[in-house]
Coordinates of C-alpha atoms and ligand atoms in Angstrom, one line a residue:
X1 CA 90.4 51.9 188.9
X2 CA 88.9 50.4 185.7
X3 CA 91.8 48.5 184.0
X4 CA 92.7 47.8 180.5
X5 CA 90.9 44.5 180.6
X6 CA 87.6 46.2 181.6
X7 CA 88.2 48.5 178.7
X8 CA 88.8 45.7 176.3
X9 CA 85.6 43.9 177.6
X10 CA 83.5 47.0 177.3
X11 CA 84.6 47.7 173.8
X12 CA 83.5 44.2 172.8
X13 CA 80.2 44.8 174.3
X14 CA 79.7 48.1 172.5
X15 CA 80.4 46.4 169.1
X16 CA 77.6 47.1 166.8
X17 CA 75.9 49.8 169.0
X18 CA 75.3 53.2 167.6
X19 CA 78.2 55.5 167.7
X20 CA 77.2 57.8 170.4
X21 CA 77.6 54.9 173.0
X22 CA 81.3 55.5 172.7
X23 CA 80.6 58.5 175.0
X24 CA 80.7 56.1 177.9
X25 CA 84.5 55.6 177.4
X26 CA 85.5 58.9 179.0
X27 CA 87.7 58.2 181.9
X28 CA 91.0 56.8 183.1
X29 CA 92.2 53.3 182.6
X30 CA 95.0 51.4 184.4
X31 CA 97.2 49.6 181.9
X32 CA 99.8 48.3 184.5
X33 CA 102.7 50.2 183.2
X34 CA 100.7 53.3 182.3
X35 CA 97.5 55.1 182.5
X36 CA 95.3 55.8 179.4
X37 CA 93.0 58.9 179.7
X38 CA 90.2 59.1 177.4
X39 CA 89.5 63.0 177.7
X40 CA 87.2 63.6 174.8
X41 CA 85.0 61.2 172.7
X42 CA 84.3 62.3 169.1
X43 CA 80.5 62.6 168.2
X44 CA 80.8 60.6 165.0
X45 CA 83.3 58.9 162.9
X46 CA 83.8 61.8 160.8
X47 CA 84.3 64.4 163.6
X48 CA 87.5 65.6 164.9
X49 CA 89.1 62.4 166.5
X50 CA 89.0 61.6 170.0
X51 CA 91.6 63.1 172.5
X52 CA 93.6 60.7 174.5
X53 CA 96.6 60.8 176.9
X54 CA 98.9 58.2 178.2
X55 CA 100.7 58.9 181.5
X56 CA 103.9 56.8 182.2
X57 CA 105.3 56.9 185.6
X58 CA 108.9 58.0 185.4
X59 CA 110.0 54.9 187.5
X60 CA 108.6 52.8 184.5
X61 CA 109.8 55.2 181.8
X62 CA 113.3 55.6 183.2
X63 CA 114.5 58.8 181.7
X64 CA 117.8 59.8 183.5
X65 CA 117.5 63.1 185.3
X66 CA 120.1 64.7 183.1
X67 CA 117.6 64.6 180.4
X68 CA 114.8 66.6 182.1
X69 CA 116.3 68.5 184.9
X70 CA 116.9 71.8 183.0
X71 CA 113.7 73.2 181.4
X72 CA 115.3 73.5 177.9
X73 CA 116.3 69.9 178.1
X74 CA 113.1 68.7 179.2
X75 CA 111.5 70.5 176.4
X76 CA 114.0 69.1 173.9
X77 CA 113.2 65.5 175.4
X78 CA 109.4 66.0 175.0
X79 CA 110.0 67.2 171.4
X80 CA 112.0 64.2 170.7
X81 CA 109.3 61.8 172.0
X82 CA 106.6 63.7 170.0
X83 CA 108.7 63.1 166.8
X84 CA 109.3 59.4 167.8
X85 CA 105.6 58.8 168.4
X86 CA 104.7 60.6 165.3
X87 CA 107.0 58.4 163.2
X88 CA 105.9 55.2 165.0
X89 CA 102.2 55.9 164.2
X90 CA 103.1 55.6 160.6
X91 CA 103.8 52.1 160.9
X92 CA 100.7 51.1 162.9
X93 CA 98.4 49.1 160.7
X94 CA 95.2 51.2 160.4
X95 CA 92.0 49.2 161.2
X96 CA 89.5 49.4 158.7
X97 CA 86.1 51.4 158.9
X98 CA 84.5 54.7 158.1
X99 CA 85.6 58.2 158.6
X100 CA 88.7 58.5 160.7
X101 CA 88.6 54.9 162.0
X102 CA 91.7 53.7 163.5
X103 CA 93.7 56.8 162.8
X104 CA 96.3 57.6 165.4
X105 CA 97.8 61.2 165.2
X106 CA 99.8 63.6 167.0
X107 CA 101.0 67.1 166.2
X108 CA 103.7 67.3 163.5
X109 CA 106.5 69.4 164.8
X110 CA 108.4 71.9 162.7
X111 CA 112.2 72.2 162.6
X112 CA 112.0 73.8 166.0
X113 CA 111.9 72.4 169.5
X114 CA 108.9 74.2 170.8
X115 CA 107.3 73.7 174.3
X116 CA 104.2 71.9 173.4
X117 CA 101.2 70.5 175.1
X118 CA 101.6 67.2 173.2
X119 CA 104.3 66.0 175.4
X120 CA 105.6 66.7 178.9
X121 CA 108.5 65.1 181.1
X122 CA 108.9 65.7 184.7
X123 CA 110.6 63.8 187.4
X124 CA 107.4 62.0 188.1
X125 CA 105.8 61.3 184.7
X126 CA 106.1 61.2 180.9
X127 CA 102.9 62.3 179.4
X128 CA 101.9 62.2 175.7
X129 CA 98.6 63.5 174.2
X130 CA 97.3 62.3 170.9
X131 CA 94.3 61.5 169.0
X132 CA 92.5 58.3 167.9
X133 CA 89.8 57.7 165.4
X134 CA 87.5 55.6 167.2
X135 CA 86.5 52.8 164.7
X136 CA 83.0 52.4 163.1
X137 CA 81.4 50.6 160.3
X138 CA 79.0 53.2 159.0
X139 CA 77.7 54.6 162.2
X140 CA 77.9 51.5 164.2
X141 CA 80.7 51.0 166.8
X142 CA 83.5 48.6 165.5
X143 CA 84.2 47.4 169.2
X144 CA 86.6 44.7 168.3
X145 CA 88.8 47.1 166.1
X146 CA 88.6 49.6 168.9
X147 CA 89.9 47.0 171.5
X148 CA 92.6 46.2 169.0
X149 CA 93.5 49.9 168.7
X150 CA 93.4 51.0 172.3
X151 CA 94.5 47.8 174.1
X152 CA 97.1 46.6 171.6
X153 CA 98.5 49.4 169.3
X154 CA 98.6 51.9 172.0
X155 CA 100.5 49.8 174.4
X156 CA 102.8 48.9 171.7
X157 CA 103.5 52.6 170.8
X158 CA 104.1 53.3 174.5
X159 CA 106.6 50.6 174.8
X160 CA 108.5 51.6 171.8
X161 CA 108.4 55.4 172.1
X162 CA 108.0 56.4 175.8
X163 CA 110.3 53.8 177.6
X164 CA 114.0 55.0 177.7
X165 CA 115.3 51.5 177.4
X166 CA 113.8 51.0 173.9
X167 CA 115.1 54.4 172.5
X168 CA 118.5 55.5 171.3
X169 CA 119.9 57.2 174.4
X170 CA 122.7 58.8 172.5
X171 CA 120.4 60.4 170.1
X172 CA 118.2 61.8 172.8
X173 CA 121.1 63.2 174.6
X174 CA 122.4 64.9 171.4
X175 CA 118.9 66.3 171.0
X176 CA 118.9 67.8 174.5
X177 CA 122.6 68.9 174.3
X178 CA 121.6 70.8 171.0
X179 CA 118.9 72.7 172.7
X180 CA 121.0 73.5 175.7
X181 CA 123.8 74.7 173.7
X182 CA 121.6 77.1 171.6
X183 CA 120.2 78.4 174.9
X184 CA 123.8 79.0 176.0
X185 CA 124.8 80.7 172.8
X186 CA 121.8 83.0 172.9
X187 CA 122.3 84.1 176.5
X188 CA 125.9 85.2 175.6
X189 CA 124.6 87.6 172.9
X190 CA 124.0 90.7 175.2
X191 CA 127.4 90.3 176.9
X192 CA 129.1 90.5 173.4
X193 CA 126.9 93.3 172.3
X194 CA 125.3 91.2 169.7
X195 CA 121.8 90.7 168.3
X196 CA 122.6 87.5 166.4
X197 CA 125.2 84.9 165.9
X198 CA 125.6 82.7 163.0
X199 CA 128.0 79.8 163.5
X200 CA 130.5 78.7 160.9
X201 CA 129.4 75.6 159.1
X202 CA 125.7 76.5 159.5
X203 CA 123.4 75.5 156.6
X204 CA 121.0 78.3 156.0
X205 CA 119.1 77.5 152.7
X206 CA 116.0 75.6 152.9
X207 CA 114.8 72.8 150.5
X208 CA 112.0 74.9 149.0
X209 CA 109.5 77.7 149.7
X210 CA 107.4 75.0 151.2
X211 CA 109.9 72.7 152.7
X212 CA 111.7 74.0 155.7
X213 CA 114.2 71.1 155.9
X214 CA 117.9 72.1 155.0
X215 CA 118.9 72.1 151.3
X216 CA 120.5 68.9 150.8
X217 CA 123.2 68.8 148.3
X218 CA 124.3 72.2 147.0
X219 CA 124.2 74.2 150.1
X220 CA 127.2 76.3 150.8
X221 CA 128.1 76.2 154.5
X222 CA 128.3 79.5 156.3
X223 CA 131.7 81.0 156.9
X224 CA 132.2 84.2 158.9
X225 CA 134.2 87.1 157.8
X226 CA 137.4 87.5 160.0
X227 CA 136.5 91.0 161.2
X228 CA 133.1 90.0 162.4
X229 CA 134.4 86.7 163.8
X230 CA 133.3 85.8 167.5
X231 CA 134.0 82.8 169.6
X232 CA 131.2 81.9 172.0
X233 CA 131.3 78.8 174.4
X234 CA 128.7 76.2 175.0
X235 CA 128.5 73.4 177.5
X236 CA 128.4 70.5 175.0
X237 CA 129.8 71.8 171.7
X238 CA 132.6 73.6 173.4
X239 CA 133.9 76.7 171.6
X240 CA 131.8 77.9 168.6
X241 CA 133.2 80.3 166.0
X242 CA 130.9 82.3 163.9
X243 CA 129.7 85.8 162.8
X244 CA 128.4 88.0 165.4
X245 CA 126.0 90.7 164.2
X246 CA 126.5 93.7 166.5
X247 CA 123.9 95.8 168.2
X248 CA 123.2 99.0 166.3
X249 CA 122.2 99.2 162.7
X250 CA 123.5 96.4 160.4
X251 CA 122.9 96.3 156.6
X252 CA 123.0 93.0 154.6
X253 CA 123.9 94.0 151.0
X254 CA 124.8 92.1 147.8
X255 CA 123.7 91.1 144.4
X256 CA 120.2 89.6 143.8
X257 CA 120.2 85.8 144.5
X258 CA 123.3 85.9 146.5
X259 CA 121.8 84.7 149.8
X260 CA 120.7 87.9 151.7
X261 CA 117.1 87.0 152.4
X262 CA 118.2 83.4 153.3
X263 CA 120.7 84.9 156.0
X264 CA 117.9 87.2 157.4
X265 CA 115.4 84.4 157.5
X266 CA 117.7 82.3 159.6
X267 CA 118.3 85.2 161.9
X268 CA 114.5 85.5 162.2
X269 CA 114.1 81.7 163.1
X270 CA 117.1 82.2 165.6
X271 CA 114.7 83.1 168.2
X272 CA 113.8 79.4 168.4
X273 CA 116.0 76.3 169.2
X274 CA 116.4 74.0 166.2
X275 CA 116.6 70.2 166.0
X276 CA 119.8 68.5 165.2
X277 CA 120.5 68.3 161.5
X278 CA 118.4 71.4 160.6
X279 CA 121.6 73.4 159.9
X280 CA 120.6 76.4 161.9
X281 CA 121.1 74.8 165.5
X282 CA 123.8 77.3 166.1
X283 CA 122.1 80.3 164.5
X284 CA 120.7 82.3 167.5
X285 CA 119.0 85.7 167.8
X286 CA 118.1 87.7 170.8
X287 CA 114.7 86.4 171.9
X288 CA 112.7 89.7 171.4
X289 CA 113.9 90.2 167.6
X290 CA 110.9 90.8 165.4
X291 CA 110.5 90.5 161.7
X292 CA 108.5 93.6 160.5
X293 CA 107.3 94.2 156.9
X294 CA 104.7 95.9 154.9
X295 CA 101.1 94.4 155.0
X296 CA 98.9 96.6 152.9
X297 CA 95.2 95.9 153.6
X298 CA 95.6 95.1 157.2
X299 CA 93.6 96.8 159.9
X300 CA 95.1 99.2 162.3
X301 CA 93.6 100.2 165.7
X302 CA 94.6 103.5 167.4
X303 CA 98.3 103.2 166.9
X304 CA 100.5 106.4 167.1
X305 CA 102.4 106.1 163.9
X306 CA 103.3 109.9 164.0
X307 CA 107.1 109.1 164.3
X308 CA 106.9 107.9 160.8
X309 CA 103.7 109.4 159.2
X310 CA 102.8 113.0 159.7
X311 CA 99.4 114.5 159.0
X312 CA 97.6 112.6 156.4
X313 CA 95.3 114.0 153.5
X314 CA 92.1 115.2 154.7
X315 CA 93.7 116.0 158.3
X316 CA 93.5 112.4 159.4
X317 CA 95.4 112.0 162.8
X318 CA 98.3 109.7 162.9
X319 CA 98.8 109.9 166.6
X320 CA 95.7 107.7 167.0
X321 CA 95.5 106.0 163.5
X322 CA 93.0 103.6 162.8
X323 CA 92.1 102.2 159.3
X324 CA 90.4 99.1 158.0
X325 CA 92.7 99.1 154.9
X326 CA 96.3 100.3 155.6
X327 CA 98.7 101.2 152.8
X328 CA 102.1 99.6 152.4
X329 CA 103.9 102.5 154.3
X330 CA 101.3 102.8 157.1
X331 CA 101.1 99.2 157.7
X332 CA 104.9 99.0 158.0
X333 CA 105.0 102.1 160.4
X334 CA 102.3 100.4 162.4
X335 CA 104.0 96.9 162.5
X336 CA 107.1 98.7 163.9
X337 CA 105.4 100.8 166.4
X338 CA 103.4 97.8 167.6
X339 CA 106.5 95.5 167.7
X340 CA 108.2 98.1 170.0
X341 CA 104.9 98.4 172.2
X342 CA 105.1 94.5 172.6
X343 CA 108.9 94.7 173.8
X344 CA 110.9 94.2 170.6
X345 CA 114.6 94.9 171.2
X346 CA 115.7 94.3 167.6
X347 CA 113.9 94.7 164.2
X348 CA 114.5 92.5 161.2
X349 CA 113.5 94.1 157.9
X350 CA 113.8 92.7 154.3
X351 CA 113.6 95.0 151.4
X352 CA 111.8 92.2 149.7
X353 CA 108.8 92.6 151.9
X354 CA 109.1 96.3 152.6
X355 CA 107.2 99.4 151.2
X356 CA 109.8 101.5 149.0
X357 CA 108.5 104.7 150.1
X358 CA 108.7 103.9 153.7
X359 CA 112.4 102.8 153.4
X360 CA 113.9 105.7 151.3
X361 CA 113.4 109.1 149.9
X362 CA 116.3 110.3 148.0
X363 CA 117.6 113.6 147.0
X364 CA 115.6 114.0 143.8
X365 CA 112.4 113.1 145.3
X366 CA 113.0 115.4 148.1
X367 CA 113.3 118.0 145.4
X368 CA 110.4 117.3 143.6
X369 CA 108.0 116.5 146.3
X370 CA 108.4 119.0 149.1
X371 CA 108.6 117.7 152.7
X372 CA 105.1 119.5 153.5
X373 CA 103.5 117.4 150.8
X374 CA 105.0 114.0 152.0
X375 CA 103.7 112.6 155.2
X376 CA 106.2 109.9 155.5
X377 CA 109.4 110.1 157.2
X378 CA 111.4 107.3 155.8
X379 CA 112.9 104.7 158.1
X380 CA 116.4 105.7 156.9
X381 CA 115.9 108.9 159.0
X382 CA 114.5 107.2 162.1
X383 CA 116.5 103.8 162.3
X384 CA 119.4 105.6 164.2
X385 CA 117.1 107.3 166.7
X386 CA 115.5 103.9 167.3
X387 CA 118.8 102.7 168.7
X388 CA 120.0 105.8 170.4
X389 CA 116.6 106.8 172.0
X390 CA 115.2 103.1 172.7
X391 CA 118.2 100.7 172.2
X392 CA 116.5 99.0 169.5
X393 CA 118.7 97.5 166.9
X394 CA 117.9 96.8 163.3
X395 CA 119.2 94.2 160.8
X396 CA 118.2 95.3 157.3
X397 CA 118.5 93.6 154.0
X398 CA 119.1 96.3 151.5
X399 CA 120.5 95.7 148.1
X400 CA 118.7 98.6 146.6
X401 CA 119.7 101.7 148.2
X402 CA 123.4 102.9 149.2
X403 CA 121.8 105.8 151.0
X404 CA 121.8 103.6 154.0
X405 CA 125.5 103.5 154.3
X406 CA 125.3 106.8 156.0
X407 CA 123.3 105.3 159.0
X408 CA 124.7 101.9 159.3
X409 CA 127.3 100.6 161.8
X410 CA 128.1 97.4 160.0
X411 CA 127.7 96.5 156.5
X412 CA 127.8 92.8 155.5
X413 CA 127.9 91.9 151.8
X414 CA 126.7 88.5 150.7
X415 CA 128.8 87.3 147.7
X416 CA 127.9 84.0 146.3
X417 CA 126.4 83.0 149.7
X418 CA 129.5 84.1 151.4
X419 CA 129.4 87.1 153.8
X420 CA 132.0 89.8 153.8
X421 CA 132.5 92.7 156.0
X422 CA 132.3 95.8 153.7
X423 CA 131.8 98.3 156.3
X424 CA 135.0 100.3 155.7
X425 CA 134.4 100.4 152.0
X426 CA 130.7 101.5 152.5
X427 CA 131.8 104.3 154.6
X428 CA 134.4 105.6 152.1
X429 CA 131.9 105.4 149.3
X430 CA 129.5 107.3 151.4
X431 CA 132.2 110.0 152.1
X432 CA 133.1 110.1 148.4
X433 CA 129.5 110.1 147.0
X434 CA 127.5 112.3 149.2
X435 CA 123.6 111.6 148.9
X436 CA 122.9 115.3 149.6
X437 CA 119.7 114.3 151.2
X438 CA 118.0 116.3 153.8
X439 CA 117.7 114.7 157.0
X440 CA 114.0 114.5 157.9
X441 CA 113.9 112.6 161.2
X442 CA 113.9 115.6 163.6
X443 CA 115.6 115.5 167.0
X444 CA 114.3 112.3 168.5
X445 CA 112.4 109.2 167.3
X446 CA 109.3 110.5 169.1
X447 CA 107.1 109.3 172.0
X448 CA 105.4 105.9 172.2
X449 CA 101.9 105.8 173.5
X450 CA 100.9 102.5 175.2
X451 CA 97.3 101.4 174.1
X452 CA 94.7 99.9 176.1
X453 CA 92.4 97.3 174.4
X454 CA 88.7 97.7 175.0
X455 CA 87.9 94.3 176.3
X456 CA 84.6 94.2 174.7
X457 CA 86.0 94.7 171.2
X458 CA 86.9 91.1 171.2
X459 CA 84.0 88.8 170.7
X460 CA 85.0 85.1 170.7
X461 CA 81.3 83.9 170.3
X462 CA 79.6 82.8 167.4
X463 CA 75.9 81.6 167.0
X464 CA 75.1 79.8 170.3
X465 CA 78.6 79.2 171.2
X466 CA 80.3 81.4 173.6
X467 CA 83.8 80.7 172.3
X468 CA 84.4 79.6 168.8
X469 CA 88.1 79.2 167.8
X470 CA 89.6 77.9 164.6
X471 CA 93.2 77.6 163.6
X472 CA 94.3 75.0 161.0
X473 CA 97.5 76.4 159.8
X474 CA 100.0 79.3 160.7
X475 CA 98.5 81.9 158.4
X476 CA 94.9 82.2 159.6
X477 CA 92.9 82.2 162.7
X478 CA 89.2 82.6 163.3
X479 CA 87.9 84.0 166.6
X480 CA 84.3 84.1 166.7
X481 CA 83.0 85.5 163.6
X482 CA 86.2 87.3 162.9
X483 CA 89.1 85.9 160.7
X484 CA 92.5 87.2 161.3
X485 CA 95.1 87.1 158.6
X486 CA 98.4 86.2 160.0
X487 CA 100.4 85.7 156.8
X488 CA 102.6 88.7 157.5
X489 CA 103.5 87.4 161.0
X490 CA 106.5 85.7 159.8
X491 CA 107.9 84.2 162.9
X492 CA 104.9 81.8 163.6
X493 CA 106.3 78.3 162.8
X494 CA 103.5 75.9 164.0
X495 CA 99.7 75.8 163.8
X496 CA 99.8 74.8 167.5
X497 CA 101.2 78.3 168.3
X498 CA 98.3 79.9 166.5
X499 CA 95.8 77.7 168.3
X500 CA 97.5 78.6 171.7
X501 CA 97.3 82.3 170.8
X502 CA 93.8 82.1 169.9
X503 CA 93.0 80.6 173.4
X504 CA 95.3 83.1 175.0
X505 CA 93.4 86.0 173.5
X506 CA 90.1 84.6 175.0
X507 CA 92.0 84.1 178.4
X508 CA 93.5 87.5 178.3
X509 CA 90.2 89.1 177.5
X510 CA 88.6 87.0 180.5
X511 CA 91.3 87.6 183.1
X512 CA 93.8 90.4 182.3
X513 CA 92.4 93.0 180.0
X514 CA 90.8 95.6 182.0
X515 CA 89.9 99.2 180.8
X516 CA 92.9 100.3 182.6
X517 CA 95.6 97.9 181.6
X518 CA 97.9 98.6 178.6
X519 CA 98.1 95.8 176.1
X520 CA 101.7 94.9 177.0
X521 CA 100.7 94.4 180.7
X522 CA 97.8 92.2 179.9
X523 CA 100.0 90.2 177.5
X524 CA 102.8 89.8 180.2
X525 CA 100.2 88.6 182.7
X526 CA 99.2 85.8 180.3
X527 CA 102.8 84.8 179.5
X528 CA 103.4 84.7 183.3
X529 CA 100.4 82.5 183.8
X530 CA 101.6 80.1 181.2
X531 CA 105.1 80.2 182.6
X532 CA 103.7 79.2 186.0
X533 CA 100.7 76.8 185.2
X534 CA 101.6 75.5 181.6
X535 CA 99.8 75.8 178.4
X536 CA 96.9 74.0 180.1
X537 CA 95.7 77.1 181.7
X538 CA 94.5 78.2 178.4
X539 CA 92.0 75.6 177.7
X540 CA 89.1 73.8 179.7
X541 CA 90.4 70.3 179.4
X542 CA 93.9 68.9 178.5
X543 CA 94.5 69.6 174.8
X544 CA 97.4 68.1 172.8
X545 CA 97.8 70.5 170.1
X546 CA 98.9 73.8 171.8
X547 CA 102.4 75.3 171.4
X548 CA 104.2 78.1 173.1
X549 CA 104.5 81.5 171.5
X550 CA 106.1 84.7 172.2
X551 CA 104.4 87.7 173.6
X552 CA 105.3 89.5 170.4
X553 CA 103.1 87.2 168.2
X554 CA 100.3 87.3 170.7
X555 CA 100.3 91.1 170.4
X556 CA 100.7 90.9 166.7
X557 CA 97.5 88.7 166.3
X558 CA 95.6 90.9 168.7
X559 CA 96.5 93.9 166.6
X560 CA 95.2 92.3 163.3
X561 CA 91.7 91.7 164.9
X562 CA 89.4 93.9 162.7
X563 CA 87.0 94.7 165.5
X564 CA 89.7 96.0 167.8
X565 CA 89.1 99.2 169.7
X566 CA 91.6 101.0 171.9
X567 CA 92.0 103.9 174.2
X568 CA 95.0 105.3 175.9
X569 CA 95.4 106.3 179.6
X570 CA 95.9 110.0 178.6
X571 CA 92.7 110.0 176.7
X572 CA 91.0 108.5 179.7
X573 CA 92.2 111.1 182.2
X574 CA 91.9 114.2 179.9
X575 CA 89.1 116.4 181.0
X576 CA 86.0 116.0 178.6
X577 CA 86.0 118.7 176.0
X578 CA 82.8 120.6 175.4
X579 CA 81.6 119.9 172.0
X580 CA 81.2 123.7 171.2
X581 CA 83.6 125.6 173.3
X582 CA 82.3 129.0 174.2
X583 CA 84.3 131.9 172.6
X584 CA 86.5 133.5 175.4
Ligands
ADP1 P1 118.8 87.3 147.8 O1 117.9 87.8 148.8 O2 120.1 87.8 147.9 O3 118.1 87.7 146.5 P2 118.0 84.6 148.5 O4 118.6 84.6 150.0 O5 116.8 84.7 148.3 O6 118.8 85.7 147.7 O7 118.8 83.3 147.9 C1 118.6 83.0 146.6 C2 118.6 81.5 146.4 O8 119.8 80.9 146.7 C3 117.6 80.7 147.3 O9 117.0 79.7 146.4 C4 118.4 80.1 148.3 O10 117.7 79.1 148.9 C5 119.7 79.9 147.8 N1 120.7 80.0 148.7 C6 120.8 80.8 149.8 N2 121.8 80.6 150.6 C7 122.5 79.6 149.9 C8 123.7 78.9 150.3 N3 124.5 79.1 151.3 N4 123.9 77.8 149.5 C9 123.3 77.4 148.4 N5 122.2 78.1 148.1 C10 121.8 79.1 148.9
MG2 MG1 116.0 88.7 148.9

């Protein structure tokens, strides 16, 4: 095999040549203690930097089995190493040159520990993927700088961040223990009939709307009200006391600015494991909990929103509802139906991001606008049926309408960031002041119709490229010529998830979307492949910038594609209707 010495000499020989000659570097190099793989070489100094990998045998890296044997601990360890490497690259002296010369970069993790393609730890190897800007002066190869970068800086980084002996073993263990404890807490939720758990002492508020780290000084730690107090056990932290949010319908009420949305946001994020120091490490939520909100302007393709929206003006069907420009209420209805289709077991709703006419319709409005003039059946009349018919719980922030007291199982009041159980009082008030509303929800929630995506309604090509994907942040994705707005998909936390989702859509279309398979089945097949083969199955070569995502966010992204066309099994099997039926 080519050695690091060979690489060193080759780089010196390349010095001064035109940048394209770097292409010859692709390959694997033996550095003694590890292997360096150069997987992709950038075309010019300003292009996306070159993709490389280091693979250190576990016999050299020496991470104890206890850190990688359990999948959640291996992910935590990989997460830790990614953060260490990210930190360490800051102190590497950058070589001079044009464009991205000398830049070493790795994905920047959020506050969560996601399974990412950037790092992987097994019994055999520790692998880390990152990028390097191959140095140039103008468009000429800076060979000596490149040798410095690849043959000196990279081995230094490996030595300091991927070898167990040079790291803080206690900190790593705490990182892994934290993840394992969160998993343990989450796994106990169903047995306790809970949808979420918020540990006492948790720090929920964040530093700012654009900084997801915990609020530093003035944060008031979470303290559970006695009546909702639950004790869960976890393997490292022992007994953890906190507030259990029961299955069923839970209202979070309270004055403005008293911490309602902050609590809900922590619950939304509770589907992920958090890093130590985040403050939400012991806030856990059932893994299929979905935040749903209004999103006017989104497109909708063939969704049966009839449980919420009856016949629309001009006789527009709502059993197979499509629009390029949804209203607040129809978008929120579609978001809920789509979440259920994708397997949601709990809905998380905040009044701040809901359509008022979707949430409530009070006695006076019922009197003024008759039921037959109002297509919307408000959520208040459906939320109970969602639970009784389909077992789907709802956690709802609702400071603006006491009408919901009638349908709630649990009412939590946030008072100066402190939760109180006010269920009894809310029920007494509901008995004393009747809303006198007419119930509009009917006997049952209504049926759900699984959709089939027409595979050819997804076109990832652009110009002469058969697949063109672009995802730079968590809010936007481009597939082929189509931009998808993800700003209302609130539980995406890293751009790597969006990149992986983009690749997964192409993968799903190629391998799992048929004209017969419902969307949920196609998505389940993709997730099963990722579980079995890893994120690498989504890309042609090894990529370092992908992160795992839930089936729910994959579905949400597909559903927002504006070219999407759908059918249903029943519409396929129904006998074709003659265009002009003969009179009998
Ligand atoms: P609400 O939804 O009830 O109107 P928010 O949840 O938006 O209120 O919180 C209002 C403000 O209070 C936010 O700036 C938030 O960061 C801050 N905050 C929330 N919880 C706490 C807490 N436990 N300690 C300190 N500040 C908090
Ligand atoms: Mg709020």
